[in-house]
Coordinates of N, CA and C and ligand atoms in Angstrom, one line a residue:
M1 N 0.7 -1.0 0.0 CA 0.1 0.1 -0.2 C 0.8 1.1 0.0
V2 N 0.2 2.2 -0.9 CA 1.5 3.2 -1.2 C 0.4 5.0 -0.3
Q3 N 1.4 5.2 0.7 CA 0.6 6.3 1.7 C 1.3 7.8 0.9
G4 N 0.2 8.4 1.2 CA 0.9 9.6 0.9 C 0.1 10.7 2.1
L5 N 0.8 11.4 2.5 CA 0.4 12.8 3.1 C 0.5 14.3 3.0
E6 N -0.4 14.7 3.1 CA -0.4 16.5 2.3 C -0.8 16.8 3.6
V7 N -0.1 18.3 4.3 CA -0.8 19.3 5.3 C -0.5 20.4 4.5
F8 N -1.8 21.0 4.5 CA -1.8 22.2 3.8 C -2.2 23.5 4.6
P9 N -2.0 25.1 4.5 CA -1.7 26.1 5.6 C -3.7 26.5 6.0
T10 N -4.6 26.0 5.4 CA -5.4 26.3 5.7 C -6.8 25.3 5.0
A11 N -7.8 25.1 5.6 CA -8.6 24.2 4.7 C -9.1 24.4 3.5
A12 N -9.1 25.9 2.9 CA -9.2 26.6 1.8 C -8.2 25.8 1.2
A13 N -7.4 25.8 1.2 CA -5.7 25.3 0.6 C -5.9 23.9 0.2
L14 N -6.2 23.0 1.7 CA -7.0 21.5 1.9 C -7.6 21.2 0.6
A15 N -8.5 22.0 0.3 CA -9.5 21.4 -0.5 C -9.5 21.8 -1.7
R16 N -8.7 22.9 -2.2 CA -8.0 23.4 -3.5 C -7.1 22.1 -3.7
G17 N -5.9 21.4 -2.4 CA -5.0 20.6 -3.1 C -5.7 19.1 -3.1
A18 N -7.4 18.8 -2.6 CA -7.8 17.6 -2.3 C -7.9 17.9 -4.3
A19 N -9.1 18.9 -4.4 CA -9.3 18.6 -5.8 C -8.2 18.7 -6.9
E20 N -7.4 18.7 -6.7 CA -6.4 18.8 -7.7 C -5.9 16.8 -7.8
R21 N -6.3 16.4 -6.6 CA -5.6 14.9 -6.6 C -7.1 14.3 -7.1
V22 N -8.4 14.6 -6.7 CA -9.4 14.3 -7.3 C -9.2 14.0 -9.0
A23 N -9.3 15.2 -9.6 CA -9.1 15.0 -10.9 C -7.7 14.4 -11.4
V24 N -6.5 14.1 -10.6 CA -6.1 13.8 -11.3 C -5.8 12.0 -11.2
V25 N -6.4 11.5 -10.2 CA -6.9 10.4 -9.9 C -8.1 9.9 -11.0
L26 N -8.9 10.5 -10.5 CA -10.5 10.3 -11.7 C -10.2 10.5 -13.1
D27 N -9.3 10.8 -13.7 CA -8.5 11.2 -14.7 C -8.0 10.2 -15.1
G28 N -6.8 9.8 -14.8 CA -6.4 8.4 -14.6 C -6.6 7.6 -14.9
A29 N -8.2 6.9 -14.0 CA -8.6 5.5 -13.8 C -9.7 6.0 -15.7
L30 N -9.6 7.2 -15.8 CA -11.0 7.1 -17.0 C -9.6 6.9 -18.4
Q31 N -8.7 7.4 -18.0 CA -7.8 6.7 -19.5 C -7.5 5.7 -19.6
A32 N -7.7 4.9 -18.4 CA -7.3 3.4 -18.4 C -8.3 2.4 -19.2
G33 N -9.6 3.2 -19.9 CA -10.7 3.0 -20.7 C -12.3 2.9 -19.7
G34 N -13.2 2.7 -20.7 CA -14.2 2.1 -19.6 C -14.9 3.6 -18.6
N35 N -15.8 3.1 -17.0 CA -16.2 4.0 -16.8 C -15.4 4.3 -15.1
A36 N -15.2 5.0 -14.5 CA -14.4 5.0 -13.6 C -15.7 5.3 -12.3
S37 N -15.6 5.0 -10.9 CA -16.5 4.9 -9.9 C -16.3 5.9 -8.7
L38 N -16.5 6.7 -8.5 CA -16.3 7.7 -6.9 C -17.3 7.7 -6.4
A39 N -16.6 7.3 -4.8 CA -17.5 7.2 -3.8 C -17.7 8.5 -2.6
L40 N -18.5 9.3 -2.3 CA -18.7 10.8 -2.1 C -18.2 10.5 -0.6
S41 N -17.9 11.3 0.4 CA -18.0 11.1 2.0 C -19.1 12.1 2.4
G42 N -19.3 12.0 3.3 CA -20.5 13.4 4.0 C -19.8 14.0 4.7
G43 N -20.5 14.4 6.0 CA -20.5 15.5 6.6 C -20.1 16.7 6.2
S44 N -19.4 17.7 6.9 CA -19.0 19.0 6.0 C -17.5 19.3 5.9
T45 N -16.5 18.5 6.1 CA -15.2 18.7 5.4 C -15.1 18.6 4.2
P46 N -16.3 18.2 3.4 CA -16.0 17.7 1.9 C -16.5 18.9 1.0
R47 N -17.8 19.6 1.6 CA -18.4 20.8 1.2 C -17.6 21.3 -0.1
S48 N -16.7 22.6 0.6 CA -15.6 22.9 -0.3 C -15.0 22.4 -1.3
L49 N -14.6 20.9 -1.3 CA -14.1 20.4 -2.4 C -15.2 20.3 -3.0
Y50 N -16.5 19.6 -3.0 CA -17.2 19.0 -3.8 C -17.8 20.8 -4.9
E51 N -17.6 21.7 -4.5 CA -17.9 23.3 -4.9 C -16.7 23.4 -5.5
L52 N -15.5 22.8 -5.8 CA -14.4 23.1 -6.4 C -14.4 22.3 -7.6
L53 N -15.0 20.9 -7.5 CA -14.9 19.7 -8.6 C -16.5 20.2 -9.3
S54 N -17.0 21.1 -8.7 CA -18.2 21.6 -9.6 C -18.0 23.0 -10.7
E55 N -16.7 23.4 -10.6 CA -16.8 24.7 -11.4 C -15.4 24.4 -12.2
P56 N -15.0 25.2 -13.6 CA -13.8 25.5 -14.1 C -12.6 25.7 -12.8
P57 N -11.5 25.1 -12.7 CA -11.1 24.1 -14.1 C -11.5 22.5 -13.4
C58 N -11.2 22.2 -12.4 CA -11.6 20.9 -12.4 C -12.8 20.3 -12.5
R59 N -13.9 21.0 -13.0 CA -15.1 20.5 -13.5 C -14.7 19.7 -15.0
D60 N -14.1 20.4 -15.5 CA -13.6 20.6 -17.2 C -12.5 19.4 -17.4
R61 N -11.9 18.9 -16.0 CA -10.8 17.8 -16.2 C -11.6 16.0 -16.2
I62 N -12.9 16.2 -15.9 CA -13.4 14.8 -15.5 C -14.2 15.1 -16.5
D63 N -14.3 13.5 -17.3 CA -15.4 13.5 -18.2 C -16.8 12.8 -17.1
W64 N -17.8 13.6 -16.4 CA -18.9 13.3 -15.8 C -19.7 12.2 -16.3
T65 N -19.3 11.6 -17.7 CA -20.8 10.9 -18.6 C -20.5 9.6 -18.4
R66 N -19.0 9.5 -17.7 CA -18.1 8.1 -17.5 C -18.2 7.9 -16.4
L67 N -18.5 8.7 -15.3 CA -18.3 8.0 -13.5 C -19.7 7.9 -13.3
H68 N -19.5 6.6 -12.1 CA -20.4 6.5 -11.2 C -20.0 7.3 -10.0
I69 N -21.4 7.7 -9.6 CA -21.2 7.8 -8.0 C -21.7 7.1 -6.8
F70 N -21.0 6.8 -5.5 CA -21.9 6.2 -4.7 C -21.6 7.1 -3.5
W71 N -22.0 6.5 -2.2 CA -22.0 7.5 -1.8 C -21.2 6.2 -0.4
G72 N -20.3 6.9 0.3 CA -19.4 5.7 1.6 C -20.4 5.6 2.6
D73 N -21.4 6.2 3.1 CA -22.4 6.3 3.8 C -23.7 7.2 3.7
E74 N -24.6 6.8 4.6 CA -26.1 7.8 4.4 C -26.5 7.7 5.5
R75 N -26.8 9.1 5.8 CA -28.1 8.9 7.2 C -29.3 7.9 6.6
C76 N -30.1 7.6 7.6 CA -31.2 7.0 7.6 C -32.4 7.9 7.5
V77 N -31.9 8.5 6.3 CA -33.6 10.3 6.8 C -33.5 10.2 5.1
P78 N -34.6 11.4 5.2 CA -35.1 11.1 3.5 C -34.5 12.0 2.6
P79 N -33.8 11.5 1.1 CA -33.5 12.6 0.6 C -33.4 14.0 0.9
E80 N -34.3 14.9 1.0 CA -34.8 16.1 1.2 C -33.8 16.4 2.9
S81 N -34.1 16.0 3.9 CA -33.3 15.8 4.6 C -32.2 16.6 5.1
A82 N -32.5 17.8 6.0 CA -31.2 18.9 6.0 C -29.7 17.8 6.9
E83 N -29.7 16.4 6.8 CA -29.1 15.4 7.4 C -28.4 14.5 6.1
S84 N -29.0 15.2 5.3 CA -28.4 13.7 3.6 C -27.4 14.1 3.1
N85 N -26.5 13.1 3.2 CA -25.0 13.3 2.4 C -25.5 13.4 1.5
Y86 N -26.5 12.8 0.3 CA -27.0 12.8 -0.8 C -26.9 14.1 -1.6
R87 N -28.2 14.9 0.1 CA -28.6 16.0 -0.5 C -27.7 17.1 -0.5
M88 N -26.5 17.4 -0.1 CA -25.1 17.9 0.2 C -24.5 18.0 -0.9
A89 N -24.1 16.9 -1.2 CA -23.5 16.5 -2.5 C -24.6 16.9 -4.5
Q90 N -25.8 16.5 -4.0 CA -26.8 17.0 -5.0 C -26.4 18.7 -4.9
Q91 N -26.6 19.1 -3.8 CA -26.3 20.7 -3.8 C -25.4 21.6 -4.4
T92 N -24.3 20.7 -3.7 CA -22.7 21.2 -4.0 C -22.0 20.7 -5.5
L93 N -22.7 19.7 -5.9 CA -21.6 19.2 -6.9 C -22.9 18.7 -7.9
L94 N -23.5 17.7 -7.8 CA -23.9 17.1 -8.9 C -25.3 17.7 -9.8
R95 N -25.9 18.4 -9.1 CA -26.6 19.3 -9.9 C -25.9 20.6 -11.1
H96 N -24.8 20.5 -10.9 CA -23.8 21.3 -11.4 C -22.7 20.7 -12.8
V97 N -22.8 18.7 -12.7 CA -22.1 18.2 -13.9 C -22.6 17.7 -14.5
K98 N -22.3 17.2 -15.6 CA -23.3 16.5 -16.4 C -22.8 14.5 -16.3
I99 N -23.4 14.7 -15.5 CA -23.5 13.1 -14.6 C -25.1 12.1 -15.0
P100 N -24.6 11.2 -16.1 CA -26.3 10.6 -16.1 C -27.2 10.3 -15.1
P101 N -28.6 10.9 -15.0 CA -29.1 10.2 -13.5 C -28.9 8.8 -13.2
H102 N -28.5 7.8 -14.1 CA -28.7 6.6 -13.9 C -27.2 6.4 -13.0
H103 N -26.4 7.4 -13.1 CA -25.0 7.0 -12.9 C -25.0 7.6 -11.2
V104 N -25.9 8.1 -10.6 CA -25.6 8.7 -9.3 C -26.7 7.4 -8.9
H105 N -25.8 6.8 -7.7 CA -26.2 6.0 -7.0 C -26.9 6.0 -5.6
R106 N -28.1 6.6 -5.4 CA -28.3 6.9 -3.9 C -28.6 5.8 -2.8
M107 N -27.9 5.9 -2.0 CA -28.5 5.0 -0.7 C -29.6 5.7 0.0
R108 N -30.7 4.6 -0.5 CA -32.5 5.0 0.1 C -32.1 5.0 1.5
G109 N -31.9 6.2 2.3 CA -32.0 6.7 3.8 C -33.3 6.6 4.0
E110 N -34.1 6.7 3.0 CA -35.9 6.9 3.7 C -36.6 5.7 3.6
L111 N -35.4 4.1 3.0 CA -36.5 2.9 3.2 C -35.6 2.4 4.7
P112 N -36.7 1.4 5.1 CA -35.7 0.6 6.2 C -34.5 -0.1 6.3
P113 N -33.9 0.4 6.9 CA -32.3 -0.1 6.8 C -31.9 -1.3 6.3
A114 N -32.2 -2.2 7.0 CA -31.6 -3.5 6.4 C -31.6 -3.3 4.9
G115 N -33.3 -3.8 4.2 CA -33.7 -3.8 3.3 C -32.5 -3.0 2.0
A116 N -32.6 -0.9 2.4 CA -31.7 -0.2 2.1 C -30.4 -0.5 2.0
A117 N -29.3 -1.5 2.6 CA -28.4 -2.0 2.6 C -28.3 -2.8 1.9
R118 N -28.9 -3.6 1.6 CA -29.4 -5.0 0.5 C -29.2 -4.7 -0.6
A119 N -30.1 -3.7 -1.1 CA -30.2 -3.1 -2.4 C -29.1 -2.8 -3.0
Y120 N -28.6 -1.9 -2.2 CA -27.9 -0.9 -2.2 C -26.5 -2.2 -3.0
E121 N -26.3 -2.7 -2.1 CA -25.1 -3.8 -2.6 C -25.6 -4.2 -3.7
R122 N -26.8 -5.3 -3.9 CA -27.1 -5.5 -5.3 C -26.9 -3.9 -6.5
E123 N -27.1 -3.0 -6.5 CA -27.4 -2.0 -6.9 C -25.7 -1.8 -7.5
L124 N -24.6 -1.5 -6.2 CA -23.5 -1.5 -7.0 C -22.7 -2.5 -7.3
R125 N -23.2 -3.9 -6.9 CA -22.9 -4.9 -7.7 C -22.8 -4.6 -9.4
S126 N -23.9 -4.3 -9.5 CA -24.6 -4.7 -11.1 C -23.7 -3.2 -11.5
A127 N -24.0 -2.1 -10.9 CA -23.2 -0.9 -11.8 C -21.8 -1.3 -12.2
L128 N -21.0 -1.6 -10.9 CA -19.9 -2.4 -11.5 C -19.8 -3.5 -12.1
G129 N -20.3 -4.6 -12.2 CA -20.3 -5.4 -13.0 C -19.7 -6.6 -12.0
A130 N -20.0 -6.4 -10.9 CA -18.8 -7.1 -10.2 C -20.4 -9.1 -9.7
G131 N -19.6 -10.1 -9.7 CA -20.5 -10.8 -9.8 C -20.8 -11.2 -8.1
P132 N -21.7 -11.8 -7.9 CA -21.9 -11.9 -6.1 C -20.7 -12.7 -5.2
D133 N -19.7 -13.0 -5.6 CA -18.7 -13.3 -4.6 C -17.9 -12.7 -4.8
E134 N -17.6 -11.7 -5.8 CA -16.3 -10.7 -6.0 C -16.6 -9.2 -5.5
I135 N -15.3 -8.5 -5.3 CA -15.3 -7.4 -4.0 C -15.4 -6.6 -5.7
P136 N -16.3 -5.5 -5.8 CA -15.9 -4.8 -6.3 C -14.6 -3.5 -6.6
R137 N -13.7 -3.1 -7.4 CA -12.8 -2.1 -7.1 C -13.3 -0.5 -7.2
L138 N -13.4 0.4 -6.3 CA -13.9 1.4 -6.8 C -12.3 2.4 -6.8
S139 N -12.8 3.0 -7.9 CA -11.4 3.7 -8.5 C -11.2 5.1 -7.3
L140 N -12.1 5.6 -6.5 CA -11.6 6.6 -5.5 C -12.9 6.5 -4.5
V141 N -12.0 6.6 -3.4 CA -13.1 6.7 -2.1 C -12.9 8.0 -1.6
L142 N -13.7 8.8 -1.3 CA -13.4 10.2 -0.4 C -14.0 9.6 1.2
L143 N -13.2 9.7 2.2 CA -13.4 9.9 3.5 C -12.9 10.6 4.6
G144 N -14.1 11.0 5.8 CA -13.7 12.0 6.3 C -13.2 11.1 8.0
L145 N -13.1 11.8 9.1 CA -12.3 11.0 10.4 C -13.7 12.1 11.3
G146 N -14.5 11.3 12.0 CA -15.0 11.6 13.2 C -14.4 11.9 14.4
E147 N -14.6 12.6 15.0 CA -13.4 12.8 16.4 C -13.4 11.5 17.4
D148 N -14.5 10.4 17.1 CA -14.7 9.2 17.8 C -13.5 8.5 16.9
G149 N -12.8 8.6 16.1 CA -11.9 7.9 15.3 C -13.3 7.1 14.6
H150 N -14.6 7.4 13.9 CA -14.9 6.9 13.1 C -15.0 7.7 11.6
T151 N -15.0 6.5 10.3 CA -14.8 6.9 8.9 C -16.1 6.3 8.2
A152 N -16.6 6.6 7.0 CA -18.0 6.5 7.1 C -19.7 6.7 7.7
S153 N -19.6 5.5 8.4 CA -20.5 5.2 9.6 C -20.1 3.9 10.1
L154 N -18.6 3.4 10.2 CA -18.2 2.7 10.7 C -17.6 3.4 11.8
F155 N -18.5 3.3 12.7 CA -18.5 4.1 14.6 C -18.1 2.9 15.2
P156 N -17.3 3.4 16.2 CA -16.2 2.7 17.0 C -17.6 1.4 17.7
N157 N -17.1 0.3 18.5 CA -18.0 -0.5 19.6 C -19.1 -1.3 18.6
T158 N -19.3 -1.0 16.9 CA -20.1 -1.3 16.5 C -20.4 -2.8 15.7
P159 N -21.3 -3.8 15.4 CA -20.9 -4.9 15.2 C -20.5 -4.9 13.3
V160 N -20.6 -3.4 12.8 CA -20.2 -3.3 11.0 C -18.7 -3.0 11.3
L161 N -18.1 -3.5 12.5 CA -16.4 -3.7 12.4 C -15.8 -4.7 12.0
D162 N -16.7 -5.5 11.8 CA -16.4 -7.5 12.1 C -16.5 -7.8 10.6
E163 N -17.4 -6.9 10.5 CA -18.5 -7.7 8.9 C -16.9 -8.1 7.8
R164 N -17.6 -8.9 7.2 CA -16.1 -9.4 6.1 C -16.7 -10.3 4.9
R165 N -17.8 -10.3 5.4 CA -18.5 -10.4 3.8 C -19.6 -9.6 3.3
R166 N -20.6 -9.0 3.5 CA -21.3 -7.6 2.8 C -20.5 -6.6 2.6
L167 N -21.2 -6.2 1.5 CA -19.5 -4.7 1.4 C -20.7 -3.4 1.5
I168 N -21.9 -3.4 1.6 CA -23.0 -2.7 2.5 C -23.6 -3.1 3.6
A169 N -23.5 -2.7 4.5 CA -24.5 -2.8 6.0 C -25.3 -1.6 6.3
E170 N -26.3 -2.0 7.6 CA -27.1 -0.8 8.4 C -26.4 -1.3 9.5
V171 N -26.4 0.0 10.4 CA -25.9 -0.2 11.6 C -26.2 0.6 12.6
F172 N -27.0 0.7 13.5 CA -27.7 1.5 14.4 C -26.5 2.4 15.7
V173 N -26.3 3.2 15.9 CA -25.2 4.0 16.1 C -25.8 5.0 17.7
E174 N -25.6 4.0 18.9 CA -26.1 4.1 20.2 C -26.0 5.4 20.6
R175 N -24.5 6.1 20.2 CA -24.4 7.6 21.0 C -25.2 8.8 19.6
L176 N -25.6 8.3 18.5 CA -26.5 9.3 18.1 C -28.0 8.7 17.7
A177 N -28.2 7.4 18.6 CA -29.6 7.1 18.4 C -30.0 7.3 17.0
A178 N -29.4 6.4 16.5 CA -30.0 6.6 14.7 C -28.7 6.0 13.7
S179 N -29.9 5.6 13.3 CA -29.2 4.5 12.1 C -28.9 4.8 10.6
R180 N -27.8 4.0 10.0 CA -26.8 4.8 9.0 C -26.8 3.5 8.0
I181 N -26.6 4.0 6.8 CA -26.2 2.4 5.9 C -24.5 2.8 5.6
T182 N -23.7 1.8 5.4 CA -21.8 2.5 5.4 C -21.4 1.1 4.5
M183 N -20.5 1.7 4.0 CA -19.7 0.9 3.1 C -19.0 -0.1 4.0
T184 N -18.3 -1.0 3.9 CA -17.5 -1.9 4.9 C -16.5 -2.3 4.9
F185 N -15.6 -2.3 5.6 CA -14.0 -2.6 5.2 C -13.6 -3.3 3.9
P186 N -14.4 -4.5 3.6 CA -14.3 -5.5 2.5 C -14.0 -4.4 1.1
L187 N -14.8 -3.4 1.3 CA -15.3 -2.5 0.4 C -14.1 -1.8 0.0
L188 N -14.1 -1.0 1.1 CA -13.1 0.3 1.3 C -11.7 -0.3 1.0
N189 N -11.2 -1.2 1.9 CA -10.2 -2.1 1.7 C -9.5 -2.4 0.2
N190 N -10.6 -2.5 -1.1 CA -10.5 -3.1 -1.9 C -10.4 -2.1 -3.1
A191 N -10.1 -0.9 -3.0 CA -10.2 0.5 -3.6 C -9.1 0.7 -4.0
R192 N -8.7 1.2 -5.4 CA -7.5 1.6 -5.7 C -7.3 2.8 -5.3
T193 N -7.6 4.0 -4.5 CA -7.1 5.2 -3.9 C -8.1 5.4 -3.0
V194 N -7.8 5.4 -1.5 CA -8.5 6.2 -1.1 C -8.2 7.6 -0.3
M195 N -9.0 8.5 -0.2 CA -8.6 9.7 0.2 C -9.1 10.3 1.2
F196 N -8.4 10.5 2.4 CA -9.2 11.1 4.0 C -8.7 12.5 3.9
L197 N -10.2 13.5 4.3 CA -10.1 14.7 4.1 C -10.1 15.2 5.8
V198 N -9.1 15.9 6.6 CA -9.2 15.7 7.8 C -8.8 17.5 7.4
S199 N -10.1 17.9 8.7 CA -9.8 19.5 9.0 C -10.4 19.9 9.8
G200 N -9.4 21.1 10.7 CA -9.6 21.7 12.0 C -8.7 21.2 12.9
G201 N -8.4 21.7 14.0 CA -8.2 21.7 15.7 C -9.0 20.5 15.9
S202 N -10.3 20.4 16.3 CA -10.6 19.8 16.8 C -10.6 18.0 16.7
K203 N -10.0 17.7 15.2 CA -9.4 16.7 15.1 C -8.1 16.2 14.7
A204 N -7.7 17.3 15.5 CA -6.0 16.8 15.8 C -5.9 15.6 16.9
A205 N -6.4 15.6 17.8 CA -5.7 14.6 19.2 C -6.5 13.0 18.3
I206 N -7.6 13.3 17.7 CA -7.9 11.9 17.2 C -7.1 11.5 15.7
L207 N -7.0 12.3 15.2 CA -5.9 11.9 14.2 C -4.6 11.5 14.4
R208 N -3.7 11.7 15.8 CA -2.5 11.2 16.1 C -2.7 10.1 16.6
S209 N -3.9 10.0 17.3 CA -4.3 8.4 18.1 C -4.6 7.7 16.5
V210 N -4.9 8.1 15.8 CA -5.3 6.7 14.0 C -3.9 6.5 13.5
L211 N -3.0 8.1 13.3 CA -2.1 8.3 11.8 C -1.0 7.3 12.8
Q212 N -0.5 8.0 13.9 CA 0.4 7.4 14.8 C 0.7 6.5 16.0
E213 N -0.8 6.6 16.3 CA -0.4 5.2 17.5 C -1.2 3.9 17.3
H214 N -2.1 4.1 15.9 CA -2.7 3.2 15.1 C -3.3 2.5 16.0
R215 N -3.9 2.9 16.7 CA -5.1 2.2 17.7 C -6.4 2.2 17.0
P216 N -6.4 -0.1 17.3 CA -6.6 -0.9 16.7 C -8.2 -0.1 16.8
A217 N -8.6 0.1 18.1 CA -10.1 0.3 18.2 C -11.0 1.5 17.5
L218 N -9.8 2.2 16.8 CA -10.4 3.3 16.3 C -10.9 2.8 14.7
P219 N -12.1 3.1 14.1 CA -12.3 2.1 12.7 C -11.3 3.0 11.6
A220 N -11.1 4.7 11.5 CA -10.4 5.1 11.0 C -8.9 4.1 10.2
T221 N -8.4 3.2 11.8 CA -7.2 2.6 11.5 C -7.5 1.7 10.7
G222 N -8.7 1.2 10.7 CA -8.8 -0.2 9.7 C -8.7 0.1 8.0
V223 N -9.0 1.3 7.8 CA -8.8 2.1 6.3 C -7.7 1.4 5.8
S224 N -7.1 0.4 5.0 CA -5.6 0.3 4.8 C -6.0 -0.9 3.2
P225 N -5.7 0.3 2.5 CA -6.2 -0.7 0.6 C -5.0 -1.2 0.6
Q226 N -4.8 -2.6 0.7 CA -3.2 -3.1 1.0 C -3.2 -3.3 -0.8
A227 N -4.1 -3.2 -1.6 CA -2.9 -3.1 -3.2 C -4.0 -1.7 -3.9
G228 N -4.0 -0.7 -3.0 CA -4.5 0.4 -3.3 C -3.0 1.6 -3.2
E229 N -4.2 2.8 -2.9 CA -3.3 4.2 -2.6 C -4.0 4.4 -1.5
L230 N -3.6 5.2 -0.5 CA -4.0 6.2 0.8 C -3.5 7.3 0.5
F231 N -4.0 8.3 0.9 CA -3.7 9.8 1.2 C -4.4 10.1 2.1
W232 N -3.7 11.0 2.8 CA -4.2 11.7 4.2 C -4.3 13.1 3.6
Y233 N -5.3 14.0 3.6 CA -5.0 14.9 2.9 C -5.6 15.9 4.3
L234 N -4.7 16.9 4.8 CA -4.7 17.6 6.4 C -4.9 19.3 6.3
D235 N -5.4 20.2 7.2 CA -5.0 21.2 6.8 C -4.0 21.1 8.2
R236 N -3.2 22.1 8.4 CA -2.0 22.3 9.6 C -3.3 22.3 10.8
D237 N -4.5 22.9 11.0 CA -5.0 22.6 12.5 C -5.3 20.9 12.8
A238 N -5.7 20.3 11.9 CA -5.7 19.4 12.2 C -4.4 18.4 12.2
A239 N -3.5 18.6 12.0 CA -1.8 18.6 12.1 C -1.5 18.6 12.9
S240 N -1.9 19.5 13.4 CA -0.9 20.4 14.9 C -0.4 19.1 15.9
H241 N -1.1 18.2 16.0 CA -0.5 17.2 17.0 C 0.5 16.3 16.4
L242 N 0.4 16.1 14.9 CA 1.2 15.1 14.4 C 3.0 15.5 14.5
T243 N 3.7 14.5 14.6 CA 5.3 15.2 14.8 C 6.0 15.0 14.0
E244 N 6.9 15.4 13.1 CA 7.6 15.3 12.0 C 7.6 13.8 11.2
R245 N 8.5 13.4 12.2 CA 9.4 12.4 12.2 C 8.7 11.1 11.9
E246 N 7.5 11.0 12.6 CA 6.1 10.0 13.0 C 5.3 10.3 11.8
I247 N 5.3 11.3 10.7 CA 4.2 11.2 9.3 C 4.8 10.4 8.7
P248 N 3.9 9.5 8.4 CA 4.0 8.3 7.4 C 4.4 8.5 6.1
Ligands
6PG301 C1 -20.8 11.6 7.8 C2 -19.6 11.3 7.4 C3 -18.8 10.8 8.5 C4 -18.2 12.6 8.5 C5 -17.1 12.6 9.9 C6 -16.9 14.1 9.4 O1 -21.7 10.8 7.2 O2 -21.3 11.8 8.7 O3 -19.5 10.3 6.2 O4 -17.7 9.5 8.1 O5 -17.4 11.9 7.3 O6 -18.0 12.7 10.9 O7 -17.3 15.0 10.1 P1 -17.5 16.2 9.1 O8 -16.3 16.9 7.8 O9 -18.6 17.0 9.3 O10 -15.9 16.5 10.3

């Protein structure tokens, strides 16, 4: 596994740097022929990245007509909810680019979680031409990092962390008293490229625990695409607890 870590002076510089990397990775995947696949992260950090991808020059470097969009996770809410990761991406990116509607694969947060997860796994496999026993290789997965070390909706002390067969699963998060749908480690760790985007001083302590202490209890520590690339894109505030010599 190739690892890379970039620290940018501000959140705005982080978004610009990440947009450049996303454009390079997706253009590279598309140059290889056929379609490419991008799994979007939820939360607030990627908003400015999505806005940059929705406008020139990044927008025009990507052939959106050959891109399939997925989500790493979704809250179990309707798509029009302010909590919806789909809604955020639709507003900041998807309505601004020429992506065929059937290439936008929304997790159905409005449906019962278990059925929605099973249906999404079927849709993912079908869109990526993967058989029932294959694990699709996503071109690029964007992830965030929660202050408790969660990523996507892989939260600490939840059974979904032990899932090794299913690619998409439902999870009830006690702390949030809410259900989520999430990609699981087998799918995330088979991606060609995974990019974490982490911004703000509130993430500094957890980022050090993940990146330098490698605490196994922290879900983000479990993201390790063995045959792929893993990039950490940070701003200076988030990286403020990292020591130079320990940065991978
Ligand atoms: C979600 C995300 C989640 C997010 C982290 C960081 O649905 O909320 O997928 O994993 O990436 O919680 O969120 P922020 O970017 O808002 O700090």
